[in-house]
Amino acid sequence: MQGKLKSLFKTICEDKLNSYPSAEEAKRAKLRNKQISKTLKQHQKEELKKLKILLLGTAESGKSTITKQMKIIHGNGFDMSERLEKVSDIRKNIQQSIVVLLTAMKELEIPFAQKENENRREFILNQAGNPESYKSNEFLEHTEQLWADSGVQECYSRSHEFQLIDCAKYFLDKISEIKNPEYIPSDQDILRCRSLTNSIQHTEFCVPEGGHQIKFDVYDVGGQQGERKKWIQVFDGVNAILFAVDCSSFDQTLREDPTKNRLLEALENFEQVWNNRFLKNVSVLLFLNKIDVLAEKIAKGRDISELSQQYPDTFPDFKSFTPSKLEVLKFLESYPKYSNANSMHPDTVKTAVYIQHLFMKIVKGDLQLKERITKRDSEWHSGHSCETFYTCAVDTNNVQKVLNGCRSLIIQNHLRKFGLL
């Protein structure tokens, strides 16, 4: 399309320079001008049908998993070659997980229940530097025996004290299946598989809406601190931002900065996006993600109230916080796994809504984490809005339901921008 436009504009410029020496030339110039107008109108129609979505959030918030879900829900899913390519990544996830657990056991002084596992630990740690070791079944067999040790399980129960990927338990529980030579990763395996996003990932898909096919261009950018400088490269022409937050990260620190709490970092990051002058007319869809991991942590006795003691100016008293009945209902409707509040620990929904309040305080201007040179009043934000959704990125049904709601909001905002609503 752009090449066609350039060619037409080049020709019309040449026409002007030649100043139409004959009536025939003038007629051809008029025809070319008509072609340009037609092409521009067609281009405008195509742009109207295309929606650019930016997927932002801190590292390990579930952005890439949401992108995979879009491929499953709106694309053709994963073909056999893509599935087989993931086997190496899954094995690497297992290796990373067991190495972290064995190292943490030493630091936390947790002994093995079975003494013979000392030799297995030495084998695993000695092989950790070998880039090919994850490929051997011997490595997986030793890992399987270690994972069954109650000492390793005790260490896992304290994983909030060190850096362990979310999918550790999922894949360690599946070693007997994964070591089978005929193993083919399922959709759930691919969704759970963790790999670092260190470049801008672009995904395209079309969805039917009002008798038309609407094209979505989704850009997923790495969330590590060193990757965020790339974000501005994709700010131009954005129709909406999906900002993912790991709700379960309240008791963890960043991999790249062990002194920084992950949830606090997410709040600061969101504040920068919400107040960015290049995005003042772009609405934000806030995905409060990893509700499943949050529920597991709450059930184990983890408590967000510790943050109130560490950062009292940012995190108000959790114990005195009470979500409204409407807020509880919204949570239950958004996350169908829990049909009623009695099927989960009561602090799960309370914690999720509490975190939602923190982000909405930034939206409303009631919470300022970073000092700004230029003040932002309520009118400054009149061109965009923020909607929140509770999500579990590995739950396809949940994500599909949420994306359906998001899609309608994005399309409505897009049409409103063009004065069609």
XYZ file of C-alpha atoms in Angstrom:
421
model
C 0.000 0.000 0.000
C 2.755 2.501 0.980
C 4.755 1.642 -2.190
C 1.712 2.271 -4.339
C 1.117 5.665 -2.694
C 4.756 6.709 -3.134
C 4.647 5.774 -6.821
C 1.480 7.781 -7.408
C 2.741 10.854 -5.528
C 6.053 10.737 -7.413
C 4.204 10.734 -10.710
C 1.918 13.658 -9.763
C 4.939 15.707 -8.656
C 6.581 15.082 -12.005
C 3.349 16.185 -13.674
C 3.503 19.536 -11.866
C 7.071 20.091 -12.965
C 6.180 19.382 -16.577
C 3.157 21.759 -16.341
C 1.094 19.673 -18.764
C 2.364 20.603 -22.250
C -0.754 19.159 -23.873
C -4.436 18.511 -23.178
C -3.736 14.783 -23.267
C -1.139 15.122 -20.513
C -3.523 17.166 -18.374
C -6.174 14.490 -18.823
C -3.761 11.768 -17.679
C -2.747 13.903 -14.674
C -6.399 14.292 -13.692
C -6.849 10.536 -13.920
C -3.786 9.923 -11.729
C -5.114 12.415 -9.167
C -8.372 10.468 -9.098
C -6.411 7.237 -8.546
C -4.585 8.833 -5.615
C -7.820 9.940 -3.974
C -9.285 6.481 -4.428
C -6.169 4.826 -2.977
C -6.153 7.176 0.015
C -9.796 6.424 0.755
C -9.131 2.711 0.523
C -6.110 3.107 2.801
C -8.251 5.008 5.326
C -10.849 2.220 5.238
C -8.142 -0.390 5.876
C -6.732 1.643 8.761
C -10.213 1.926 10.265
C -10.440 -1.867 10.290
C -7.014 -2.308 11.912
C -6.561 -2.019 15.679
C -3.118 -1.744 17.242
C -2.887 -3.154 20.764
C 0.124 -2.741 23.018
C 0.712 -5.394 25.684
C 2.674 -3.904 28.591
C 3.573 -4.838 32.148
C 6.538 -5.802 34.291
C 8.519 -9.010 33.764
C 6.703 -12.306 34.445
C 3.284 -10.652 34.636
C 1.852 -13.053 32.025
C 1.974 -10.857 28.904
C 3.418 -13.523 26.635
C 0.929 -16.092 27.958
C -1.939 -13.769 27.008
C -0.420 -13.454 23.520
C -0.348 -17.263 23.255
C -4.001 -17.365 24.292
C -4.857 -14.931 21.503
C -3.195 -17.316 19.063
C -5.244 -20.239 20.450
C -8.549 -18.341 20.606
C -8.375 -16.192 17.472
C -5.633 -17.836 15.405
C -4.997 -21.388 14.278
C -3.366 -22.456 17.530
C -0.005 -24.234 17.475
C 1.000 -26.639 14.721
C 3.094 -29.762 15.318
C 6.431 -28.101 14.564
C 5.695 -25.288 17.048
C 4.731 -27.830 19.706
C 7.904 -29.867 19.223
C 10.022 -26.700 19.371
C 8.655 -26.076 22.880
C 10.025 -29.383 24.254
C 13.486 -27.845 24.684
C 12.070 -24.787 26.475
C 10.024 -27.014 28.801
C 13.073 -29.110 29.675
C 15.032 -25.902 30.301
C 12.246 -24.741 32.645
C 12.602 -28.002 34.573
C 16.380 -27.633 34.777
C 16.151 -24.017 35.912
C 13.552 -24.930 38.545
C 15.420 -27.826 40.127
C 18.755 -25.944 40.138
C 17.120 -22.986 41.910
C 15.441 -25.291 44.446
C 18.632 -27.241 45.195
C 20.639 -24.031 45.582
C 17.978 -22.566 47.875
C 18.003 -25.718 50.021
C 21.646 -25.107 50.822
C 21.063 -21.445 51.626
C 18.007 -22.216 53.779
C 19.776 -25.199 55.370
C 16.986 -27.626 54.534
C 18.175 -31.277 54.562
C 17.042 -34.073 52.270
C 14.692 -36.690 53.674
C 16.578 -39.324 51.653
C 20.353 -39.075 52.046
C 21.055 -40.697 48.669
C 19.630 -37.542 47.100
C 22.829 -35.718 48.080
C 24.546 -37.480 45.170
C 21.699 -36.589 42.845
C 22.019 -32.934 43.863
C 25.728 -32.951 43.076
C 25.014 -34.468 39.658
C 22.387 -31.832 38.836
C 24.482 -28.883 40.034
C 27.614 -30.170 38.279
C 25.648 -30.459 35.051
C 24.037 -27.018 35.401
C 26.817 -25.366 33.399
C 26.479 -27.864 30.552
C 24.183 -26.276 27.912
C 23.170 -29.729 26.626
C 22.435 -31.437 29.961
C 18.699 -30.683 29.929
C 18.313 -32.945 26.879
C 19.242 -36.180 28.673
C 16.708 -38.434 30.357
C 19.304 -39.149 33.077
C 18.964 -35.525 34.137
C 15.147 -35.848 34.196
C 15.238 -39.111 36.162
C 17.471 -37.588 38.862
C 15.197 -34.520 38.957
C 12.112 -36.698 39.344
C 13.600 -38.469 42.376
C 14.694 -35.164 43.921
C 11.264 -33.578 43.448
C 9.705 -36.468 45.376
C 11.915 -35.740 48.406
C 10.031 -34.032 51.254
C 13.003 -31.722 51.830
C 12.695 -30.346 48.309
C 8.943 -29.964 48.841
C 9.589 -27.997 52.039
C 11.941 -25.739 50.108
C 9.279 -25.229 47.432
C 6.786 -24.145 50.107
C 9.167 -21.271 50.896
C 9.673 -20.242 47.258
C 8.563 -16.682 47.996
C 11.968 -16.293 49.675
C 13.873 -16.786 46.409
C 13.358 -16.455 42.651
C 11.465 -19.439 41.207
C 9.468 -19.432 37.969
C 5.691 -19.932 38.292
C 5.622 -23.053 36.137
C 8.119 -24.958 38.330
C 5.613 -27.217 40.096
C 3.526 -27.745 36.971
C 6.409 -29.209 34.951
C 8.167 -30.959 37.836
C 4.908 -32.824 38.468
C 4.858 -33.912 34.803
C 8.405 -35.260 34.426
C 7.248 -38.860 33.875
C 5.229 -37.652 30.872
C 7.825 -35.199 29.559
C 10.689 -37.740 29.507
C 8.675 -40.001 27.175
C 10.263 -39.853 23.671
C 6.751 -39.522 22.185
C 5.867 -36.508 24.344
C 4.088 -33.678 22.507
C 3.325 -30.503 24.509
C -0.370 -29.697 24.980
C -1.841 -26.194 24.754
C -1.653 -25.962 28.532
C 2.026 -26.990 28.482
C 2.795 -24.280 25.925
C 0.861 -21.694 27.938
C 2.794 -22.607 31.085
C 6.181 -22.693 29.373
C 8.364 -19.749 30.350
C 10.810 -18.048 27.968
C 12.316 -14.590 28.243
C 10.853 -11.902 25.954
C 13.797 -9.732 24.934
C 12.435 -8.332 21.689
C 9.179 -6.902 20.363
C 6.811 -9.772 19.516
C 4.130 -9.054 16.897
C 0.920 -11.089 16.592
C -1.875 -10.549 14.061
C -5.366 -11.994 13.987
C -8.851 -11.117 12.736
C -12.155 -11.304 14.587
C -15.692 -10.906 13.201
C -17.576 -7.846 14.390
C -20.785 -6.433 12.927
C -20.467 -8.368 9.691
C -16.843 -7.277 9.160
C -13.443 -8.812 9.883
C -11.555 -6.554 12.313
C -7.792 -6.937 12.231
C -5.841 -6.762 15.491
C -2.112 -6.068 15.613
C -0.760 -6.971 19.060
C 2.722 -5.976 20.209
C 4.259 -7.717 23.230
C 7.361 -6.017 24.634
C 9.748 -7.376 27.280
C 8.927 -6.214 30.794
C 12.389 -6.298 32.345
C 13.748 -2.900 33.357
C 16.361 -3.013 30.583
C 13.719 -3.762 27.936
C 11.337 -0.890 28.677
C 13.278 1.647 26.644
C 11.956 -0.225 23.585
C 8.332 0.499 24.507
C 8.274 3.971 22.952
C 9.098 2.406 19.564
C 5.566 1.026 19.350
C 3.590 3.880 20.979
C 2.597 5.485 17.671
C -0.939 4.761 16.497
C -1.893 2.618 19.491
C -5.627 2.042 19.966
C -5.485 0.439 23.406
C -3.049 -0.854 26.013
C -3.420 -4.168 27.796
C -1.438 -3.732 30.995
C -0.785 -7.023 32.813
C -0.149 -7.176 36.574
C 0.943 -10.232 38.534
C -1.406 -10.077 41.537
C 0.521 -12.834 43.290
C 3.826 -10.935 43.266
C 3.177 -8.923 46.443
C 5.704 -11.024 48.420
C 8.438 -11.184 45.746
C 11.276 -8.984 44.536
C 12.556 -8.325 41.015
C 15.094 -10.686 39.473
C 17.068 -7.704 38.213
C 16.820 -5.836 41.543
C 16.380 -8.014 44.673
C 15.701 -4.912 46.787
C 12.582 -3.890 44.824
C 9.152 -5.350 45.553
C 7.454 -6.604 42.365
C 3.992 -5.203 43.082
C 5.422 -1.787 43.942
C 7.396 -1.874 40.696
C 4.202 -2.718 38.791
C 2.402 0.253 40.377
C 5.232 2.634 39.481
C 5.398 1.235 35.961
C 1.634 1.628 35.505
C 1.805 5.217 36.780
C 4.403 6.040 34.109
C 2.228 4.547 31.372
C -0.971 6.234 32.599
C 0.697 9.657 32.735
C 2.747 9.337 29.546
C 2.044 12.289 27.266
C 2.197 10.075 24.164
C -0.570 7.861 25.569
C -2.938 10.463 27.012
C -5.623 9.532 24.462
C -5.096 5.765 24.687
C -7.338 3.807 27.042
C -5.895 1.118 29.296
C -7.316 -2.349 29.958
C -5.797 -3.457 33.258
C -5.429 -7.243 33.578
C -5.079 -8.238 37.236
C -3.479 -11.538 36.366
C -2.371 -14.802 38.014
C -5.402 -15.042 40.269
C -4.770 -18.816 40.440
C -1.269 -18.280 41.879
C -2.646 -15.648 44.262
C -5.244 -18.145 45.551
C -2.504 -20.747 46.187
C -0.407 -18.254 48.126
C -3.297 -17.038 50.257
C -4.237 -20.648 51.038
C -0.662 -21.206 52.264
C -0.914 -18.258 54.656
C 0.845 -15.530 52.676
C -0.465 -12.049 53.510
C -0.215 -8.730 51.648
C -0.528 -6.802 54.918
C 3.267 -6.972 55.318
C 3.500 -4.302 52.606
C 1.440 -1.926 54.738
C 4.205 -2.031 57.326
C 7.014 -1.596 54.773
C 5.345 1.073 52.606
C 2.535 2.665 54.675
C 2.223 5.668 52.337
C 1.495 3.428 49.347
C -0.302 0.431 50.821
C -3.143 1.321 53.231
C -4.045 -1.003 56.092
C -5.170 -4.297 54.544
C -6.854 -5.723 57.634
C -9.362 -2.850 57.797
C -10.120 -3.028 54.043
C -13.482 -4.529 53.055
C -14.533 -5.024 49.411
C -18.118 -4.151 48.537
C -20.637 -6.843 47.537
C -20.577 -5.489 43.987
C -16.776 -5.804 43.859
C -16.945 -9.386 45.126
C -19.586 -10.186 42.496
C -17.422 -8.717 39.713
C -14.518 -10.886 40.815
C -16.652 -14.050 40.850
C -18.111 -13.278 37.412
C -14.674 -12.608 35.952
C -13.096 -15.779 37.262
C -15.534 -18.671 36.702
C -13.398 -21.241 38.510
C -14.858 -19.879 41.730
C -18.641 -20.167 41.529
C -19.077 -18.644 44.959
C -17.022 -16.973 47.656
C -17.174 -20.091 49.868
C -15.037 -22.135 47.429
C -11.904 -20.111 48.164
C -10.070 -18.512 51.042
C -11.919 -15.247 51.884
C -8.697 -13.236 51.615
C -8.231 -14.183 47.941
C -10.986 -11.931 46.643
C -10.162 -9.344 49.321
C -6.517 -9.200 48.185
C -7.437 -9.027 44.496
C -9.876 -6.146 45.037
C -7.394 -4.401 47.351
C -4.779 -4.487 44.568
C -7.361 -3.224 42.077
C -8.035 -0.247 44.387
C -4.321 0.617 44.419
C -4.173 0.918 40.628
C -7.429 2.846 40.438
C -6.081 5.324 42.992
C -3.350 6.117 40.457
C -5.988 6.528 37.738
C -8.004 8.902 39.924
C -4.909 10.852 40.968
C -5.239 9.845 44.638
C -1.862 8.058 44.667
C 1.355 9.539 43.323
C 4.484 7.395 43.558
C 6.899 9.470 41.489
C 7.293 13.237 41.592
C 6.269 14.854 38.294
C 7.562 18.118 36.882
C 4.310 18.778 35.019
C 1.150 18.297 37.055
C -1.691 16.208 35.614
C -5.212 17.388 36.439
C -8.430 15.455 35.812
C -8.974 17.205 32.455
C -5.581 15.974 31.224
C -6.889 12.400 31.446
C -10.267 13.103 29.837
C -9.153 11.486 26.566
C -8.703 7.992 27.980
C -10.082 5.602 30.586
C -9.042 2.512 32.530
C -11.070 -0.705 32.833
C -10.010 -3.574 35.093
C -10.348 -7.329 34.587
C -9.428 -10.286 36.805
C -7.586 -12.884 34.756
C -5.817 -16.211 34.889
C -3.686 -16.214 31.742
C -3.357 -20.022 31.614
C -7.157 -20.488 31.747
C -8.389 -20.277 28.142
C -12.068 -19.973 29.094
C -11.359 -17.090 31.451
C -9.135 -15.256 28.950
C -11.630 -15.747 26.110
C -14.418 -14.270 28.219
C -12.273 -11.289 29.190
C -10.994 -10.723 25.640
C -14.551 -10.699 24.300
C -15.372 -7.867 26.707
C -12.150 -6.037 25.859
C -12.726 -6.381 22.131
C -16.064 -4.559 22.311
C -14.545 -1.742 24.383
C -11.590 -1.352 22.020
C -13.781 -1.257 18.911
C -16.212 1.229 20.479
C -13.353 3.548 21.463
C -11.862 3.223 17.975
C -15.151 4.123 16.257
C -15.675 7.016 18.685
C -12.235 8.337 17.739
C -13.357 8.533 14.094
C -16.647 10.177 15.068
C -18.694 7.125 14.133
C -20.295 6.734 17.582
